Amino acid sequence: MRKSYGTSFPAVEWLRCTFAWLALSVLFTTSAFAQAPPAGTIKLVVLGDSLSAGLGLPAADAFPAQLEKALQNKGLIVAINNAGVSGDTASGGLDRLDWSVPADTQGVILELGANDALRGLDPKVTRGALENILKRLKARGIAVLLCGMVAPPNYGAEYAAQFNTIFPDLARTYDVPLYPFFLEGVATDTKLNQADGMHPTAAGIAVIVKNIMPTVESFVREISAQKK
């Protein structure tokens, strides 16, 4: 009769798997600590649509990544999370606000509204969604930089007038900094846009980052000053 040593094969296999998972857990935990941002890092989120998500681009070429690098080159210690979702409207951003903006976020760059304008959505709906986002972030003590958008001409002057006033009006009402037009210097320039004519190339994103940098730099320095 074959002797039993008190541990069956299934039990041995279970122990082997358990130790393997424990080893992986330690590895992942160590890696997470190694990649954690240094103390004093300003944590930002770009809450937006495909323009900031980087549709058609490698992650390293998307707006949040290029902006983070540009700010770090200025000596600012920042970590920027890309919370852009292609196709999102202002209402879509509102619906996912809580899980898109973590509790430790100190500032949000709000880039929404382009899809609302392209679809000709009621400006009142867009305004209401953006206003609710601003209210909820303000209640959480999170600073906001609002990026404006301009309506395309195909819906007429009346629609454009209603839509284009949303961003400056909200910026004044909620006392947040405004970058008037996110695509400034890039819109309609075929050399800076992908084949669809709407989404910037990596070079186009670089132009956006260069143009918006003074506004974002002031925004980040203000957050930093409030921490002290």
JSON list of C-alpha atoms in Angstrom, two decimals, residues 5-215:
[
{"chain": "A", "resi": 5, "resn": "TYR", "atom": "CA", "xyz": [2.00, 11.80, 3.86]},
{"chain": "A", "resi": 6, "resn": "GLY", "atom": "CA", "xyz": [-1.05, 13.70, 5.01]},
{"chain": "A", "resi": 7, "resn": "THR", "atom": "CA", "xyz": [-1.39, 16.05, 1.98]},
{"chain": "A", "resi": 8, "resn": "SER", "atom": "CA", "xyz": [-3.36, 15.11, -1.12]},
{"chain": "A", "resi": 9, "resn": "PHE", "atom": "CA", "xyz": [-2.38, 16.25, -4.65]},
{"chain": "A", "resi": 10, "resn": "PRO", "atom": "CA", "xyz": [-5.29, 18.72, -4.87]},
{"chain": "A", "resi": 11, "resn": "ALA", "atom": "CA", "xyz": [-4.20, 20.26, -1.57]},
{"chain": "A", "resi": 12, "resn": "VAL", "atom": "CA", "xyz": [-0.62, 20.60, -2.80]},
{"chain": "A", "resi": 13, "resn": "GLU", "atom": "CA", "xyz": [-1.84, 22.17, -6.02]},
{"chain": "A", "resi": 14, "resn": "TRP", "atom": "CA", "xyz": [-4.05, 24.59, -4.04]},
{"chain": "A", "resi": 15, "resn": "LEU", "atom": "CA", "xyz": [-1.08, 25.62, -1.89]},
{"chain": "A", "resi": 16, "resn": "ARG", "atom": "CA", "xyz": [1.09, 26.11, -4.98]},
{"chain": "A", "resi": 17, "resn": "CYS", "atom": "CA", "xyz": [-1.53, 28.38, -6.58]},
{"chain": "A", "resi": 18, "resn": "THR", "atom": "CA", "xyz": [-2.02, 30.29, -3.34]},
{"chain": "A", "resi": 19, "resn": "PHE", "atom": "CA", "xyz": [1.70, 31.02, -3.03]},
{"chain": "A", "resi": 20, "resn": "ALA", "atom": "CA", "xyz": [1.83, 32.04, -6.68]},
{"chain": "A", "resi": 21, "resn": "TRP", "atom": "CA", "xyz": [-1.00, 34.56, -6.17]},
{"chain": "A", "resi": 22, "resn": "LEU", "atom": "CA", "xyz": [0.67, 35.88, -3.03]},
{"chain": "A", "resi": 23, "resn": "ALA", "atom": "CA", "xyz": [3.91, 36.38, -4.94]},
{"chain": "A", "resi": 24, "resn": "LEU", "atom": "CA", "xyz": [2.07, 38.21, -7.71]},
{"chain": "A", "resi": 25, "resn": "SER", "atom": "CA", "xyz": [0.28, 40.38, -5.16]},
{"chain": "A", "resi": 26, "resn": "VAL", "atom": "CA", "xyz": [3.59, 41.40, -3.60]},
{"chain": "A", "resi": 27, "resn": "LEU", "atom": "CA", "xyz": [5.00, 42.13, -7.06]},
{"chain": "A", "resi": 28, "resn": "PHE", "atom": "CA", "xyz": [2.04, 44.30, -8.07]},
{"chain": "A", "resi": 29, "resn": "THR", "atom": "CA", "xyz": [2.05, 46.12, -4.73]},
{"chain": "A", "resi": 30, "resn": "THR", "atom": "CA", "xyz": [5.76, 46.83, -4.97]},
{"chain": "A", "resi": 31, "resn": "SER", "atom": "CA", "xyz": [5.32, 48.03, -8.56]},
{"chain": "A", "resi": 32, "resn": "ALA", "atom": "CA", "xyz": [2.44, 50.30, -7.55]},
{"chain": "A", "resi": 33, "resn": "PHE", "atom": "CA", "xyz": [4.53, 51.88, -4.80]},
{"chain": "A", "resi": 34, "resn": "ALA", "atom": "CA", "xyz": [7.46, 52.31, -7.18]},
{"chain": "A", "resi": 35, "resn": "GLN", "atom": "CA", "xyz": [5.26, 54.13, -9.69]},
{"chain": "A", "resi": 36, "resn": "ALA", "atom": "CA", "xyz": [3.39, 56.25, -7.15]},
{"chain": "A", "resi": 37, "resn": "PRO", "atom": "CA", "xyz": [3.82, 59.99, -7.76]},
{"chain": "A", "resi": 38, "resn": "PRO", "atom": "CA", "xyz": [6.19, 61.78, -5.39]},
{"chain": "A", "resi": 39, "resn": "ALA", "atom": "CA", "xyz": [4.90, 63.68, -2.37]},
{"chain": "A", "resi": 40, "resn": "GLY", "atom": "CA", "xyz": [3.58, 67.12, -3.25]},
{"chain": "A", "resi": 41, "resn": "THR", "atom": "CA", "xyz": [2.42, 66.10, -6.72]},
{"chain": "A", "resi": 42, "resn": "ILE", "atom": "CA", "xyz": [-0.52, 68.10, -8.05]},
{"chain": "A", "resi": 43, "resn": "LYS", "atom": "CA", "xyz": [-3.09, 65.57, -9.27]},
{"chain": "A", "resi": 44, "resn": "LEU", "atom": "CA", "xyz": [-5.15, 66.69, -12.25]},
{"chain": "A", "resi": 45, "resn": "VAL", "atom": "CA", "xyz": [-7.84, 65.06, -14.37]},
{"chain": "A", "resi": 46, "resn": "VAL", "atom": "CA", "xyz": [-8.72, 66.02, -17.94]},
{"chain": "A", "resi": 47, "resn": "LEU", "atom": "CA", "xyz": [-12.44, 65.33, -18.18]},
{"chain": "A", "resi": 48, "resn": "GLY", "atom": "CA", "xyz": [-13.30, 65.44, -21.85]},
{"chain": "A", "resi": 49, "resn": "ASP", "atom": "CA", "xyz": [-14.18, 63.80, -25.14]},
{"chain": "A", "resi": 50, "resn": "SER", "atom": "CA", "xyz": [-12.12, 62.45, -28.06]},
{"chain": "A", "resi": 51, "resn": "LEU", "atom": "CA", "xyz": [-10.21, 65.73, -28.41]},
{"chain": "A", "resi": 52, "resn": "SER", "atom": "CA", "xyz": [-8.52, 65.13, -25.08]},
{"chain": "A", "resi": 53, "resn": "ALA", "atom": "CA", "xyz": [-8.79, 61.34, -25.09]},
{"chain": "A", "resi": 54, "resn": "GLY", "atom": "CA", "xyz": [-6.45, 61.25, -28.08]},
{"chain": "A", "resi": 55, "resn": "LEU", "atom": "CA", "xyz": [-8.58, 59.45, -30.65]},
{"chain": "A", "resi": 56, "resn": "GLY", "atom": "CA", "xyz": [-6.33, 57.98, -33.34]},
{"chain": "A", "resi": 57, "resn": "LEU", "atom": "CA", "xyz": [-3.14, 58.72, -31.40]},
{"chain": "A", "resi": 58, "resn": "PRO", "atom": "CA", "xyz": [-0.78, 56.74, -29.16]},
{"chain": "A", "resi": 59, "resn": "ALA", "atom": "CA", "xyz": [-1.44, 57.45, -25.47]},
{"chain": "A", "resi": 60, "resn": "ALA", "atom": "CA", "xyz": [1.86, 59.34, -25.20]},
{"chain": "A", "resi": 61, "resn": "ASP", "atom": "CA", "xyz": [0.70, 61.82, -27.86]},
{"chain": "A", "resi": 62, "resn": "ALA", "atom": "CA", "xyz": [-2.71, 62.57, -26.34]},
{"chain": "A", "resi": 63, "resn": "PHE", "atom": "CA", "xyz": [-3.37, 65.96, -24.78]},
{"chain": "A", "resi": 64, "resn": "PRO", "atom": "CA", "xyz": [-3.05, 64.91, -21.09]},
{"chain": "A", "resi": 65, "resn": "ALA", "atom": "CA", "xyz": [0.30, 63.17, -21.67]},
{"chain": "A", "resi": 66, "resn": "GLN", "atom": "CA", "xyz": [1.79, 66.02, -23.72]},
{"chain": "A", "resi": 67, "resn": "LEU", "atom": "CA", "xyz": [0.52, 68.59, -21.22]},
{"chain": "A", "resi": 68, "resn": "GLU", "atom": "CA", "xyz": [1.91, 66.67, -18.25]},
{"chain": "A", "resi": 69, "resn": "LYS", "atom": "CA", "xyz": [5.34, 66.52, -19.89]},
{"chain": "A", "resi": 70, "resn": "ALA", "atom": "CA", "xyz": [5.26, 70.23, -20.77]},
{"chain": "A", "resi": 71, "resn": "LEU", "atom": "CA", "xyz": [4.35, 71.18, -17.20]},
{"chain": "A", "resi": 72, "resn": "GLN", "atom": "CA", "xyz": [7.05, 68.94, -15.76]},
{"chain": "A", "resi": 73, "resn": "ASN", "atom": "CA", "xyz": [9.56, 70.59, -18.09]},
{"chain": "A", "resi": 74, "resn": "LYS", "atom": "CA", "xyz": [8.54, 73.85, -16.40]},
{"chain": "A", "resi": 75, "resn": "GLY", "atom": "CA", "xyz": [9.48, 72.35, -13.04]},
{"chain": "A", "resi": 76, "resn": "LEU", "atom": "CA", "xyz": [5.89, 71.69, -11.94]},
{"chain": "A", "resi": 77, "resn": "ILE", "atom": "CA", "xyz": [5.31, 68.34, -10.23]},
{"chain": "A", "resi": 78, "resn": "VAL", "atom": "CA", "xyz": [2.03, 67.13, -11.74]},
{"chain": "A", "resi": 79, "resn": "ALA", "atom": "CA", "xyz": [0.29, 63.87, -12.59]},
{"chain": "A", "resi": 80, "resn": "ILE", "atom": "CA", "xyz": [-2.50, 64.12, -15.14]},
{"chain": "A", "resi": 81, "resn": "ASN", "atom": "CA", "xyz": [-5.13, 61.42, -15.56]},
{"chain": "A", "resi": 82, "resn": "ASN", "atom": "CA", "xyz": [-6.76, 61.08, -18.99]},
{"chain": "A", "resi": 83, "resn": "ALA", "atom": "CA", "xyz": [-10.52, 60.87, -18.40]},
{"chain": "A", "resi": 84, "resn": "GLY", "atom": "CA", "xyz": [-11.45, 61.58, -22.00]},
{"chain": "A", "resi": 85, "resn": "VAL", "atom": "CA", "xyz": [-14.13, 59.42, -23.61]},
{"chain": "A", "resi": 86, "resn": "SER", "atom": "CA", "xyz": [-14.62, 59.57, -27.36]},
{"chain": "A", "resi": 87, "resn": "GLY", "atom": "CA", "xyz": [-18.12, 60.61, -28.36]},
{"chain": "A", "resi": 88, "resn": "ASP", "atom": "CA", "xyz": [-18.96, 61.98, -24.94]},
{"chain": "A", "resi": 89, "resn": "THR", "atom": "CA", "xyz": [-21.28, 64.95, -24.55]},
{"chain": "A", "resi": 90, "resn": "ALA", "atom": "CA", "xyz": [-21.47, 67.28, -21.56]},
{"chain": "A", "resi": 91, "resn": "SER", "atom": "CA", "xyz": [-24.31, 65.14, -20.21]},
{"chain": "A", "resi": 92, "resn": "GLY", "atom": "CA", "xyz": [-22.19, 62.02, -20.61]},
{"chain": "A", "resi": 93, "resn": "GLY", "atom": "CA", "xyz": [-19.39, 63.65, -18.65]},
{"chain": "A", "resi": 94, "resn": "LEU", "atom": "CA", "xyz": [-21.84, 64.53, -15.90]},
{"chain": "A", "resi": 95, "resn": "ASP", "atom": "CA", "xyz": [-23.12, 60.94, -15.73]},
{"chain": "A", "resi": 96, "resn": "ARG", "atom": "CA", "xyz": [-19.60, 59.55, -15.13]},
{"chain": "A", "resi": 97, "resn": "LEU", "atom": "CA", "xyz": [-18.25, 62.42, -13.08]},
{"chain": "A", "resi": 98, "resn": "ASP", "atom": "CA", "xyz": [-17.94, 60.62, -9.75]},
{"chain": "A", "resi": 99, "resn": "TRP", "atom": "CA", "xyz": [-15.88, 57.68, -11.02]},
{"chain": "A", "resi": 100, "resn": "SER", "atom": "CA", "xyz": [-13.91, 59.71, -13.55]},
{"chain": "A", "resi": 101, "resn": "VAL", "atom": "CA", "xyz": [-12.61, 62.14, -10.93]},
{"chain": "A", "resi": 102, "resn": "PRO", "atom": "CA", "xyz": [-10.99, 60.31, -7.98]},
{"chain": "A", "resi": 103, "resn": "ALA", "atom": "CA", "xyz": [-11.25, 61.63, -4.44]},
{"chain": "A", "resi": 104, "resn": "ASP", "atom": "CA", "xyz": [-7.64, 62.83, -4.33]},
{"chain": "A", "resi": 105, "resn": "THR", "atom": "CA", "xyz": [-8.00, 65.01, -7.44]},
{"chain": "A", "resi": 106, "resn": "GLN", "atom": "CA", "xyz": [-6.99, 68.65, -6.91]},
{"chain": "A", "resi": 107, "resn": "GLY", "atom": "CA", "xyz": [-7.85, 70.10, -10.30]},
{"chain": "A", "resi": 108, "resn": "VAL", "atom": "CA", "xyz": [-9.97, 69.27, -13.33]},
{"chain": "A", "resi": 109, "resn": "ILE", "atom": "CA", "xyz": [-9.45, 70.54, -16.86]},
{"chain": "A", "resi": 110, "resn": "LEU", "atom": "CA", "xyz": [-12.99, 70.40, -18.24]},
{"chain": "A", "resi": 111, "resn": "GLU", "atom": "CA", "xyz": [-13.07, 69.86, -22.02]},
{"chain": "A", "resi": 112, "resn": "LEU", "atom": "CA", "xyz": [-16.60, 68.96, -23.07]},
{"chain": "A", "resi": 113, "resn": "GLY", "atom": "CA", "xyz": [-19.14, 70.38, -25.49]},
{"chain": "A", "resi": 114, "resn": "ALA", "atom": "CA", "xyz": [-17.69, 69.67, -28.93]},
{"chain": "A", "resi": 115, "resn": "ASN", "atom": "CA", "xyz": [-20.00, 66.72, -29.55]},
{"chain": "A", "resi": 116, "resn": "ASP", "atom": "CA", "xyz": [-22.98, 68.72, -28.29]},
{"chain": "A", "resi": 117, "resn": "ALA", "atom": "CA", "xyz": [-22.25, 71.36, -30.91]},
{"chain": "A", "resi": 118, "resn": "LEU", "atom": "CA", "xyz": [-21.60, 68.86, -33.70]},
{"chain": "A", "resi": 119, "resn": "ARG", "atom": "CA", "xyz": [-24.94, 67.16, -33.01]},
{"chain": "A", "resi": 120, "resn": "GLY", "atom": "CA", "xyz": [-26.83, 70.43, -32.64]},
{"chain": "A", "resi": 121, "resn": "LEU", "atom": "CA", "xyz": [-27.99, 69.58, -29.13]},
{"chain": "A", "resi": 122, "resn": "ASP", "atom": "CA", "xyz": [-30.06, 72.11, -27.26]},
{"chain": "A", "resi": 123, "resn": "PRO", "atom": "CA", "xyz": [-27.59, 74.62, -25.73]},
{"chain": "A", "resi": 124, "resn": "LYS", "atom": "CA", "xyz": [-29.73, 74.69, -22.59]},
{"chain": "A", "resi": 125, "resn": "VAL", "atom": "CA", "xyz": [-29.01, 70.98, -22.05]},
{"chain": "A", "resi": 126, "resn": "THR", "atom": "CA", "xyz": [-25.28, 71.50, -22.59]},
{"chain": "A", "resi": 127, "resn": "ARG", "atom": "CA", "xyz": [-25.24, 74.48, -20.26]},
{"chain": "A", "resi": 128, "resn": "GLY", "atom": "CA", "xyz": [-27.16, 72.59, -17.58]},
{"chain": "A", "resi": 129, "resn": "ALA", "atom": "CA", "xyz": [-24.81, 69.60, -17.69]},
{"chain": "A", "resi": 130, "resn": "LEU", "atom": "CA", "xyz": [-21.65, 71.73, -17.53]},
{"chain": "A", "resi": 131, "resn": "GLU", "atom": "CA", "xyz": [-23.15, 73.79, -14.73]},
{"chain": "A", "resi": 132, "resn": "ASN", "atom": "CA", "xyz": [-23.90, 70.67, -12.70]},
{"chain": "A", "resi": 133, "resn": "ILE", "atom": "CA", "xyz": [-20.34, 69.44, -13.23]},
{"chain": "A", "resi": 134, "resn": "LEU", "atom": "CA", "xyz": [-18.98, 72.77, -11.98]},
{"chain": "A", "resi": 135, "resn": "LYS", "atom": "CA", "xyz": [-21.31, 72.75, -8.96]},
{"chain": "A", "resi": 136, "resn": "ARG", "atom": "CA", "xyz": [-20.39, 69.22, -7.97]},
{"chain": "A", "resi": 137, "resn": "LEU", "atom": "CA", "xyz": [-16.65, 69.75, -8.37]},
{"chain": "A", "resi": 138, "resn": "LYS", "atom": "CA", "xyz": [-16.85, 73.01, -6.43]},
{"chain": "A", "resi": 139, "resn": "ALA", "atom": "CA", "xyz": [-18.69, 71.19, -3.63]},
{"chain": "A", "resi": 140, "resn": "ARG", "atom": "CA", "xyz": [-15.83, 68.68, -3.52]},
{"chain": "A", "resi": 141, "resn": "GLY", "atom": "CA", "xyz": [-13.25, 71.45, -3.26]},
{"chain": "A", "resi": 142, "resn": "ILE", "atom": "CA", "xyz": [-11.74, 70.66, -6.66]},
{"chain": "A", "resi": 143, "resn": "ALA", "atom": "CA", "xyz": [-10.44, 73.52, -8.80]},
{"chain": "A", "resi": 144, "resn": "VAL", "atom": "CA", "xyz": [-11.65, 73.69, -12.42]},
{"chain": "A", "resi": 145, "resn": "LEU", "atom": "CA", "xyz": [-10.20, 75.11, -15.62]},
{"chain": "A", "resi": 146, "resn": "LEU", "atom": "CA", "xyz": [-12.97, 75.40, -18.20]},
{"chain": "A", "resi": 147, "resn": "CYS", "atom": "CA", "xyz": [-12.11, 74.92, -21.87]},
{"chain": "A", "resi": 148, "resn": "GLY", "atom": "CA", "xyz": [-14.46, 76.63, -24.29]},
{"chain": "A", "resi": 149, "resn": "MET", "atom": "CA", "xyz": [-15.80, 75.36, -27.59]},
{"chain": "A", "resi": 150, "resn": "VAL", "atom": "CA", "xyz": [-17.25, 77.13, -30.62]},
{"chain": "A", "resi": 151, "resn": "ALA", "atom": "CA", "xyz": [-20.32, 75.92, -32.53]},
{"chain": "A", "resi": 152, "resn": "PRO", "atom": "CA", "xyz": [-19.90, 75.04, -36.22]},
{"chain": "A", "resi": 153, "resn": "PRO", "atom": "CA", "xyz": [-21.60, 77.46, -38.62]},
{"chain": "A", "resi": 154, "resn": "ASN", "atom": "CA", "xyz": [-24.01, 74.93, -40.15]},
{"chain": "A", "resi": 155, "resn": "TYR", "atom": "CA", "xyz": [-26.65, 75.36, -37.42]},
{"chain": "A", "resi": 156, "resn": "GLY", "atom": "CA", "xyz": [-26.98, 79.08, -38.01]},
{"chain": "A", "resi": 157, "resn": "ALA", "atom": "CA", "xyz": [-26.11, 82.29, -36.19]},
{"chain": "A", "resi": 158, "resn": "GLU", "atom": "CA", "xyz": [-28.82, 81.97, -33.54]},
{"chain": "A", "resi": 159, "resn": "TYR", "atom": "CA", "xyz": [-27.66, 78.53, -32.45]},
{"chain": "A", "resi": 160, "resn": "ALA", "atom": "CA", "xyz": [-24.02, 79.65, -32.44]},
{"chain": "A", "resi": 161, "resn": "ALA", "atom": "CA", "xyz": [-24.84, 82.70, -30.32]},
{"chain": "A", "resi": 162, "resn": "GLN", "atom": "CA", "xyz": [-26.65, 80.55, -27.74]},
{"chain": "A", "resi": 163, "resn": "PHE", "atom": "CA", "xyz": [-23.95, 77.89, -27.65]},
{"chain": "A", "resi": 164, "resn": "ASN", "atom": "CA", "xyz": [-20.88, 80.13, -27.69]},
{"chain": "A", "resi": 165, "resn": "THR", "atom": "CA", "xyz": [-22.00, 82.12, -24.65]},
{"chain": "A", "resi": 166, "resn": "ILE", "atom": "CA", "xyz": [-22.21, 79.00, -22.46]},
{"chain": "A", "resi": 167, "resn": "PHE", "atom": "CA", "xyz": [-18.54, 78.90, -21.52]},
{"chain": "A", "resi": 168, "resn": "PRO", "atom": "CA", "xyz": [-17.81, 82.56, -20.69]},
{"chain": "A", "resi": 169, "resn": "ASP", "atom": "CA", "xyz": [-21.10, 82.81, -18.79]},
{"chain": "A", "resi": 170, "resn": "LEU", "atom": "CA", "xyz": [-20.32, 79.75, -16.64]},
{"chain": "A", "resi": 171, "resn": "ALA", "atom": "CA", "xyz": [-16.74, 80.88, -16.05]},
{"chain": "A", "resi": 172, "resn": "ARG", "atom": "CA", "xyz": [-18.01, 84.21, -14.69]},
{"chain": "A", "resi": 173, "resn": "THR", "atom": "CA", "xyz": [-20.80, 82.68, -12.64]},
{"chain": "A", "resi": 174, "resn": "TYR", "atom": "CA", "xyz": [-18.61, 80.05, -10.97]},
{"chain": "A", "resi": 175, "resn": "ASP", "atom": "CA", "xyz": [-15.42, 82.11, -10.89]},
{"chain": "A", "resi": 176, "resn": "VAL", "atom": "CA", "xyz": [-13.27, 79.59, -12.74]},
{"chain": "A", "resi": 177, "resn": "PRO", "atom": "CA", "xyz": [-10.51, 80.29, -15.28]},
{"chain": "A", "resi": 178, "resn": "LEU", "atom": "CA", "xyz": [-11.51, 79.96, -18.93]},
{"chain": "A", "resi": 179, "resn": "TYR", "atom": "CA", "xyz": [-9.48, 78.98, -21.97]},
{"chain": "A", "resi": 180, "resn": "PRO", "atom": "CA", "xyz": [-11.85, 80.37, -24.62]},
{"chain": "A", "resi": 181, "resn": "PHE", "atom": "CA", "xyz": [-11.40, 77.85, -27.46]},
{"chain": "A", "resi": 182, "resn": "PHE", "atom": "CA", "xyz": [-9.71, 74.50, -26.96]},
{"chain": "A", "resi": 183, "resn": "LEU", "atom": "CA", "xyz": [-8.86, 74.09, -30.66]},
{"chain": "A", "resi": 184, "resn": "GLU", "atom": "CA", "xyz": [-7.37, 77.57, -31.06]},
{"chain": "A", "resi": 185, "resn": "GLY", "atom": "CA", "xyz": [-4.70, 77.52, -33.76]},
{"chain": "A", "resi": 186, "resn": "VAL", "atom": "CA", "xyz": [-5.60, 74.00, -34.85]},
{"chain": "A", "resi": 187, "resn": "ALA", "atom": "CA", "xyz": [-9.23, 73.95, -36.05]},
{"chain": "A", "resi": 188, "resn": "THR", "atom": "CA", "xyz": [-9.57, 73.86, -39.87]},
{"chain": "A", "resi": 189, "resn": "ASP", "atom": "CA", "xyz": [-5.79, 73.50, -40.37]},
{"chain": "A", "resi": 190, "resn": "THR", "atom": "CA", "xyz": [-5.44, 70.35, -42.47]},
{"chain": "A", "resi": 191, "resn": "LYS", "atom": "CA", "xyz": [-1.76, 70.01, -41.56]},
{"chain": "A", "resi": 192, "resn": "LEU", "atom": "CA", "xyz": [-2.63, 69.73, -37.87]},
{"chain": "A", "resi": 193, "resn": "ASN", "atom": "CA", "xyz": [-5.64, 67.43, -38.14]},
{"chain": "A", "resi": 194, "resn": "GLN", "atom": "CA", "xyz": [-6.16, 63.80, -38.98]},
{"chain": "A", "resi": 195, "resn": "ALA", "atom": "CA", "xyz": [-7.92, 62.70, -42.16]},
{"chain": "A", "resi": 196, "resn": "ASP", "atom": "CA", "xyz": [-11.36, 63.27, -40.62]},
{"chain": "A", "resi": 197, "resn": "GLY", "atom": "CA", "xyz": [-10.57, 66.97, -40.35]},
{"chain": "A", "resi": 198, "resn": "MET", "atom": "CA", "xyz": [-11.77, 67.11, -36.74]},
{"chain": "A", "resi": 199, "resn": "HIS", "atom": "CA", "xyz": [-9.24, 65.33, -34.54]},
{"chain": "A", "resi": 200, "resn": "PRO", "atom": "CA", "xyz": [-5.76, 66.83, -34.08]},
{"chain": "A", "resi": 201, "resn": "THR", "atom": "CA", "xyz": [-2.61, 64.95, -35.00]},
{"chain": "A", "resi": 202, "resn": "ALA", "atom": "CA", "xyz": [0.21, 64.69, -32.46]},
{"chain": "A", "resi": 203, "resn": "ALA", "atom": "CA", "xyz": [1.58, 67.93, -33.93]},
{"chain": "A", "resi": 204, "resn": "GLY", "atom": "CA", "xyz": [-1.84, 69.51, -33.55]},
{"chain": "A", "resi": 205, "resn": "ILE", "atom": "CA", "xyz": [-1.98, 68.50, -29.90]},
{"chain": "A", "resi": 206, "resn": "ALA", "atom": "CA", "xyz": [1.46, 70.03, -29.43]},
{"chain": "A", "resi": 207, "resn": "VAL", "atom": "CA", "xyz": [0.08, 73.34, -30.72]},
{"chain": "A", "resi": 208, "resn": "ILE", "atom": "CA", "xyz": [-2.89, 73.12, -28.34]},
{"chain": "A", "resi": 209, "resn": "VAL", "atom": "CA", "xyz": [-0.53, 72.44, -25.43]},
{"chain": "A", "resi": 210, "resn": "LYS", "atom": "CA", "xyz": [1.71, 75.35, -26.39]},
{"chain": "A", "resi": 211, "resn": "ASN", "atom": "CA", "xyz": [-1.24, 77.74, -26.63]},
{"chain": "A", "resi": 212, "resn": "ILE", "atom": "CA", "xyz": [-2.97, 76.64, -23.43]},
{"chain": "A", "resi": 213, "resn": "MET", "atom": "CA", "xyz": [0.21, 76.36, -21.35]},
{"chain": "A", "resi": 214, "resn": "PRO", "atom": "CA", "xyz": [0.15, 79.89, -19.81]},
{"chain": "A", "resi": 215, "resn": "THR", "atom": "CA", "xyz": [-3.44, 79.32, -18.63]}
]
